[in-house]
Amino acid sequence: MDLTAADHRIPLSDGNTIPVLGLGTYSEPKLTPKGTCKTSVKIAIDTGYRHIDGAYIYKNEHEVGEAIREKMAEGKVKREDIFYCGKLWATNLEPERVRPCLERTLNVLQLDYVDLYIIEVPMAFKPGDEVYPRDENGKWLYHKSNLCATWEALEACKDAGLVKSLGVSNFNRRQLELILKKPGLKYKPVCNQVECHPYFTQPKLRKFCQQHDIVIVAYSPLGTSRNPTWVNTSSPPLLKDELLNSLGKKYNKSAAQVALRFNIQRGVVVIPKSSNPHRIKENFQIFDFSLTEEEMKNVEALNKNIRLVEMLMWCDHPEYPFHEEY
C-alpha cells in the first residue's frame, strides 16, 4: 500500500475510496471562538488534507462548508477531491427522521452530497431536536433502537444520490452483525468509526471488520484531551510514551506522527482533531517515513485495552456498545 501526501486514498467495499488521513472538527461549542473551525479546515486543505470529518451536532458544519466552498472558488480543490463525512445523531434514528437530517446537513454545508454518512452511536435517544434529551430530574430520555430500520432509511438516501457511502460509529460486533445479516441488505456499512490508538488498538474488532471488508476509522488516534467529565484519565497520556518518543527520535518525527503512522500503515484511517496550525501541518507529515515490521509489532504491543472515551453516562442504555468484549 503506497500512500503519498498527494494520493493516500484506500478502497471502500462499495467501490468508493477514502483518504487515510482526515481532519477531525469536533470542539466544545461553548469554548470555541467563531471561525476557528473554518480557519482550521482552510489550513488543512492548503496543507494537503482532502478528508474532513464533521457532524451536525458539532454546531460548526456551516464553517466547514464555507471553508470547502472558498477553497473550491480559489481553484485549490474540486468538489470530487474533498471527502466529507457527516453523522446521524442518536435523536434521529427513527427512519422518517433520517433523510430530513441528512438534508439539513447538506443545507448547512451548502453541498449537494456528502461522501460518507454514518450512524454516530447505536443508542437511540428520544426523537426530536433536543440533542441531549433529559427529563426534569436530569435522567436521560432513551428510545428503542431499531438499527435495521434506520439503515434502510440510509440506503434510500444513497439511492437518492444524497450520500456516496454509508457507515457506522461506535458499533460493537453484535450491532454490526445486526446490519450485515439484515434480510434484503442493499449496502454494507463501509466503515466503523471507533476509538483506536496504540494504547487501544482494537485487535478483535479490527479483525472482525477486516473479515467483512469494513474499514476502521480511528477517532482520538492520539488519545484525547484529558477532560475528566468525559474521558477516562486512568490511562497515562499516549504522547508521553517512551517507545513512541524513541521511534520519533529515530525518524526525526514526533510521538504523534509515529502514532498516526502506525495506524495508517495497518490500513486504519485516522482523523486527528486540531485547530492549531502547526499541529494540523505536523499531523499531515506522515507519508515520508514508515515503521519496520518489528516496530509495528512493538507499537501494537503497547495496547493496554483501556478505552478513553467510555460514554459511561449512557451505560444503562440497552444498546450501550461497550459492555461486550468487542
Short mmCIF file of N, CA and C in Angstrom, two decimals, residues 223-324:
data_model
loop_
_atom_site.label_atom_id
_atom_site.label_comp_id
_atom_site.label_asym_id
_atom_site.label_seq_id
_atom_site.Cartn_x
_atom_site.Cartn_y
_atom_site.Cartn_z
N GLY A 223 -4.95 9.65 21.37
CA GLY A 223 -5.52 9.76 22.70
C GLY A 223 -6.50 10.94 22.66
N THR A 224 -6.89 11.46 23.82
CA THR A 224 -7.88 12.55 23.82
C THR A 224 -7.41 13.66 24.73
N SER A 225 -8.20 14.72 24.74
CA SER A 225 -7.97 15.75 25.75
C SER A 225 -8.20 15.08 27.10
N ARG A 226 -7.64 15.62 28.15
CA ARG A 226 -7.76 14.96 29.46
C ARG A 226 -8.94 15.56 30.24
N ASN A 227 -10.08 15.70 29.56
CA ASN A 227 -11.23 16.28 30.23
C ASN A 227 -11.95 15.21 31.05
N PRO A 228 -11.82 15.27 32.39
CA PRO A 228 -12.34 14.17 33.22
C PRO A 228 -13.86 14.02 33.16
N THR A 229 -14.58 15.03 32.65
CA THR A 229 -16.03 14.88 32.59
C THR A 229 -16.44 13.81 31.58
N TRP A 230 -15.62 13.59 30.54
CA TRP A 230 -15.99 12.54 29.58
C TRP A 230 -14.86 11.62 29.18
N VAL A 231 -13.67 11.81 29.79
CA VAL A 231 -12.52 10.96 29.42
C VAL A 231 -12.05 10.16 30.62
N ASN A 232 -11.74 8.89 30.38
CA ASN A 232 -11.15 8.03 31.40
C ASN A 232 -9.67 8.42 31.53
N THR A 233 -9.32 9.08 32.65
CA THR A 233 -7.95 9.59 32.78
C THR A 233 -7.03 8.61 33.51
N SER A 234 -7.48 7.36 33.68
CA SER A 234 -6.64 6.39 34.40
C SER A 234 -5.45 5.94 33.54
N SER A 235 -5.58 6.10 32.23
CA SER A 235 -4.50 5.68 31.33
C SER A 235 -3.52 6.84 31.17
N PRO A 236 -2.21 6.54 31.17
CA PRO A 236 -1.24 7.65 31.03
C PRO A 236 -1.35 8.31 29.65
N PRO A 237 -0.91 9.58 29.53
CA PRO A 237 -1.01 10.26 28.24
C PRO A 237 -0.17 9.55 27.17
N LEU A 238 -0.84 9.20 26.07
CA LEU A 238 -0.21 8.44 24.98
C LEU A 238 1.04 9.12 24.44
N LEU A 239 0.98 10.44 24.28
CA LEU A 239 2.08 11.13 23.60
C LEU A 239 3.35 11.25 24.46
N LYS A 240 3.23 10.84 25.74
CA LYS A 240 4.42 10.80 26.60
C LYS A 240 5.09 9.42 26.53
N ASP A 241 4.50 8.50 25.77
CA ASP A 241 5.01 7.13 25.74
C ASP A 241 6.47 7.07 25.29
N GLU A 242 7.23 6.25 26.02
CA GLU A 242 8.67 6.14 25.78
C GLU A 242 9.00 5.58 24.39
N LEU A 243 8.32 4.50 24.01
CA LEU A 243 8.59 3.87 22.71
C LEU A 243 8.24 4.82 21.56
N LEU A 244 7.08 5.45 21.64
CA LEU A 244 6.67 6.36 20.56
C LEU A 244 7.68 7.50 20.43
N ASN A 245 8.17 7.99 21.56
CA ASN A 245 9.14 9.08 21.52
C ASN A 245 10.51 8.62 21.01
N SER A 246 10.91 7.39 21.35
CA SER A 246 12.22 6.94 20.86
C SER A 246 12.15 6.66 19.35
N LEU A 247 11.02 6.13 18.88
CA LEU A 247 10.85 5.95 17.43
C LEU A 247 10.82 7.31 16.74
N GLY A 248 10.20 8.27 17.42
CA GLY A 248 10.17 9.64 16.88
C GLY A 248 11.58 10.18 16.69
N LYS A 249 12.45 9.98 17.69
CA LYS A 249 13.84 10.43 17.58
C LYS A 249 14.52 9.78 16.38
N LYS A 250 14.31 8.47 16.23
CA LYS A 250 14.95 7.74 15.13
C LYS A 250 14.57 8.31 13.76
N TYR A 251 13.30 8.65 13.60
CA TYR A 251 12.82 9.10 12.28
C TYR A 251 12.71 10.62 12.17
N ASN A 252 13.14 11.31 13.23
CA ASN A 252 13.03 12.75 13.28
C ASN A 252 11.56 13.19 13.16
N LYS A 253 10.72 12.51 13.94
CA LYS A 253 9.28 12.76 13.95
C LYS A 253 8.82 12.91 15.40
N SER A 254 7.60 13.37 15.59
CA SER A 254 7.05 13.47 16.95
C SER A 254 6.36 12.16 17.32
N ALA A 255 6.07 11.98 18.60
CA ALA A 255 5.33 10.80 19.05
C ALA A 255 3.97 10.74 18.36
N ALA A 256 3.37 11.91 18.15
CA ALA A 256 2.06 11.97 17.48
C ALA A 256 2.16 11.43 16.05
N GLN A 257 3.20 11.84 15.34
CA GLN A 257 3.36 11.38 13.96
C GLN A 257 3.58 9.86 13.91
N VAL A 258 4.32 9.34 14.89
CA VAL A 258 4.55 7.89 14.95
C VAL A 258 3.23 7.16 15.21
N ALA A 259 2.42 7.69 16.14
CA ALA A 259 1.13 7.06 16.47
C ALA A 259 0.20 7.06 15.25
N LEU A 260 0.19 8.15 14.50
CA LEU A 260 -0.66 8.23 13.30
C LEU A 260 -0.15 7.28 12.22
N ARG A 261 1.18 7.26 12.03
CA ARG A 261 1.78 6.40 11.01
C ARG A 261 1.47 4.93 11.30
N PHE A 262 1.56 4.55 12.57
CA PHE A 262 1.24 3.17 12.98
C PHE A 262 -0.13 2.76 12.45
N ASN A 263 -1.14 3.60 12.66
CA ASN A 263 -2.48 3.22 12.23
C ASN A 263 -2.63 3.21 10.71
N ILE A 264 -2.16 4.26 10.02
CA ILE A 264 -2.38 4.26 8.57
C ILE A 264 -1.60 3.12 7.90
N GLN A 265 -0.47 2.75 8.51
CA GLN A 265 0.33 1.69 7.91
C GLN A 265 -0.36 0.33 8.01
N ARG A 266 -1.33 0.22 8.96
CA ARG A 266 -2.08 -1.05 9.04
C ARG A 266 -3.50 -0.89 8.49
N GLY A 267 -3.69 0.13 7.66
CA GLY A 267 -4.97 0.27 6.96
C GLY A 267 -6.09 0.90 7.77
N VAL A 268 -5.73 1.52 8.90
CA VAL A 268 -6.73 2.21 9.72
C VAL A 268 -6.70 3.70 9.36
N VAL A 269 -7.87 4.26 9.04
CA VAL A 269 -7.98 5.68 8.71
C VAL A 269 -7.91 6.49 10.01
N VAL A 270 -7.19 7.60 10.01
CA VAL A 270 -7.08 8.42 11.23
C VAL A 270 -7.65 9.82 10.97
N ILE A 271 -8.34 10.35 11.99
CA ILE A 271 -8.93 11.69 11.85
C ILE A 271 -8.56 12.57 13.06
N PRO A 272 -7.24 12.87 13.21
CA PRO A 272 -6.84 13.69 14.36
C PRO A 272 -7.49 15.07 14.29
N LYS A 273 -7.93 15.53 15.46
CA LYS A 273 -8.59 16.83 15.55
C LYS A 273 -7.56 17.86 16.03
N SER A 274 -7.51 19.00 15.36
CA SER A 274 -6.67 20.07 15.87
C SER A 274 -7.14 21.38 15.28
N SER A 275 -6.96 22.46 16.03
CA SER A 275 -7.20 23.79 15.45
C SER A 275 -5.90 24.60 15.53
N ASN A 276 -4.81 23.90 15.88
CA ASN A 276 -3.51 24.55 15.98
C ASN A 276 -2.80 24.38 14.62
N PRO A 277 -2.55 25.50 13.90
CA PRO A 277 -2.00 25.40 12.55
C PRO A 277 -0.73 24.55 12.47
N HIS A 278 0.15 24.69 13.46
CA HIS A 278 1.40 23.92 13.47
C HIS A 278 1.11 22.41 13.55
N ARG A 279 0.16 22.06 14.44
CA ARG A 279 -0.14 20.62 14.60
C ARG A 279 -0.94 20.07 13.43
N ILE A 280 -1.80 20.88 12.84
CA ILE A 280 -2.53 20.42 11.64
C ILE A 280 -1.51 20.02 10.58
N LYS A 281 -0.48 20.86 10.41
CA LYS A 281 0.56 20.57 9.41
C LYS A 281 1.41 19.37 9.83
N GLU A 282 1.78 19.34 11.10
CA GLU A 282 2.62 18.24 11.60
C GLU A 282 1.92 16.89 11.42
N ASN A 283 0.61 16.84 11.72
CA ASN A 283 -0.13 15.58 11.61
C ASN A 283 -0.20 15.07 10.18
N PHE A 284 0.03 15.97 9.22
CA PHE A 284 -0.02 15.56 7.81
C PHE A 284 1.31 14.96 7.33
N GLN A 285 2.37 15.26 8.06
CA GLN A 285 3.72 14.84 7.60
C GLN A 285 4.01 13.40 8.02
N ILE A 286 3.20 12.47 7.53
CA ILE A 286 3.36 11.07 7.95
C ILE A 286 3.51 10.14 6.73
N PHE A 287 3.73 10.74 5.56
CA PHE A 287 3.84 9.93 4.34
C PHE A 287 5.28 9.78 3.86
N ASP A 288 6.23 10.38 4.63
CA ASP A 288 7.63 10.36 4.16
C ASP A 288 8.51 9.46 5.03
N PHE A 289 7.87 8.57 5.81
CA PHE A 289 8.65 7.58 6.57
C PHE A 289 7.73 6.38 6.81
N SER A 290 8.32 5.23 7.13
CA SER A 290 7.48 4.11 7.52
C SER A 290 8.17 3.31 8.62
N LEU A 291 7.38 2.62 9.40
CA LEU A 291 7.89 1.81 10.51
C LEU A 291 8.22 0.42 9.99
N THR A 292 9.24 -0.20 10.57
CA THR A 292 9.57 -1.57 10.17
C THR A 292 8.52 -2.52 10.74
N GLU A 293 8.53 -3.76 10.25
CA GLU A 293 7.57 -4.75 10.74
C GLU A 293 7.71 -4.94 12.24
N GLU A 294 8.96 -4.97 12.70
CA GLU A 294 9.20 -5.17 14.13
C GLU A 294 8.70 -3.97 14.94
N GLU A 295 8.95 -2.78 14.43
CA GLU A 295 8.47 -1.57 15.12
C GLU A 295 6.95 -1.57 15.18
N MET A 296 6.29 -1.99 14.10
CA MET A 296 4.83 -2.08 14.09
C MET A 296 4.36 -3.04 15.20
N LYS A 297 5.04 -4.18 15.32
CA LYS A 297 4.68 -5.16 16.37
C LYS A 297 4.88 -4.56 17.76
N ASN A 298 5.98 -3.83 17.93
CA ASN A 298 6.26 -3.23 19.24
C ASN A 298 5.23 -2.17 19.62
N VAL A 299 4.81 -1.37 18.64
CA VAL A 299 3.78 -0.35 18.93
C VAL A 299 2.46 -1.06 19.25
N GLU A 300 2.13 -2.08 18.46
CA GLU A 300 0.90 -2.87 18.69
C GLU A 300 0.89 -3.42 20.12
N ALA A 301 2.09 -3.80 20.62
CA ALA A 301 2.21 -4.39 21.96
C ALA A 301 2.00 -3.37 23.08
N LEU A 302 1.92 -2.09 22.73
CA LEU A 302 1.64 -1.07 23.75
C LEU A 302 0.18 -1.14 24.20
N ASN A 303 -0.66 -1.85 23.45
CA ASN A 303 -2.09 -1.92 23.74
C ASN A 303 -2.36 -2.22 25.22
N LYS A 304 -3.09 -1.34 25.89
CA LYS A 304 -3.45 -1.56 27.29
C LYS A 304 -4.92 -1.98 27.40
N ASN A 305 -5.59 -1.98 26.25
CA ASN A 305 -7.02 -2.30 26.22
C ASN A 305 -7.82 -1.41 27.16
N ILE A 306 -7.39 -0.17 27.30
CA ILE A 306 -8.14 0.79 28.13
C ILE A 306 -8.77 1.82 27.21
N ARG A 307 -10.09 1.90 27.29
CA ARG A 307 -10.85 2.83 26.47
C ARG A 307 -10.85 4.21 27.15
N LEU A 308 -10.53 5.25 26.40
CA LEU A 308 -10.55 6.60 26.97
C LEU A 308 -11.96 7.20 26.91
N VAL A 309 -12.63 6.95 25.78
CA VAL A 309 -13.98 7.51 25.59
C VAL A 309 -14.99 6.40 25.89
N GLU A 310 -15.43 6.34 27.14
CA GLU A 310 -16.26 5.21 27.58
C GLU A 310 -17.76 5.48 27.47
N MET A 311 -18.13 6.75 27.38
CA MET A 311 -19.56 7.14 27.32
C MET A 311 -20.36 6.51 28.47
N LEU A 312 -19.76 6.52 29.66
CA LEU A 312 -20.39 5.85 30.81
C LEU A 312 -21.73 6.46 31.20
N MET A 313 -21.96 7.73 30.81
CA MET A 313 -23.23 8.35 31.19
C MET A 313 -24.41 7.62 30.55
N TRP A 314 -24.11 6.81 29.50
CA TRP A 314 -25.19 6.09 28.80
C TRP A 314 -25.08 4.58 28.97
N CYS A 315 -24.32 4.14 30.00
CA CYS A 315 -24.04 2.70 30.12
C CYS A 315 -25.29 1.89 30.49
N ASP A 316 -26.39 2.56 30.86
CA ASP A 316 -27.63 1.81 31.15
C ASP A 316 -28.56 1.76 29.94
N HIS A 317 -28.07 2.27 28.79
CA HIS A 317 -28.88 2.17 27.56
C HIS A 317 -28.83 0.72 27.07
N PRO A 318 -29.98 0.16 26.64
CA PRO A 318 -29.98 -1.24 26.17
C PRO A 318 -29.02 -1.49 25.00
N GLU A 319 -28.71 -0.47 24.21
CA GLU A 319 -27.77 -0.65 23.10
C GLU A 319 -26.38 -0.07 23.39
N TYR A 320 -26.09 0.18 24.68
CA TYR A 320 -24.74 0.66 25.03
C TYR A 320 -23.73 -0.33 24.46
N PRO A 321 -22.78 0.15 23.62
CA PRO A 321 -21.97 -0.80 22.85
C PRO A 321 -20.78 -1.43 23.58
N PHE A 322 -20.41 -0.89 24.74
CA PHE A 322 -19.11 -1.29 25.29
C PHE A 322 -19.16 -2.27 26.47
N HIS A 323 -20.34 -2.87 26.75
CA HIS A 323 -20.37 -3.91 27.78
C HIS A 323 -19.71 -5.18 27.24
N GLU A 324 -19.95 -5.44 25.95
CA GLU A 324 -19.38 -6.64 25.33
C GLU A 324 -17.89 -6.47 25.11
#
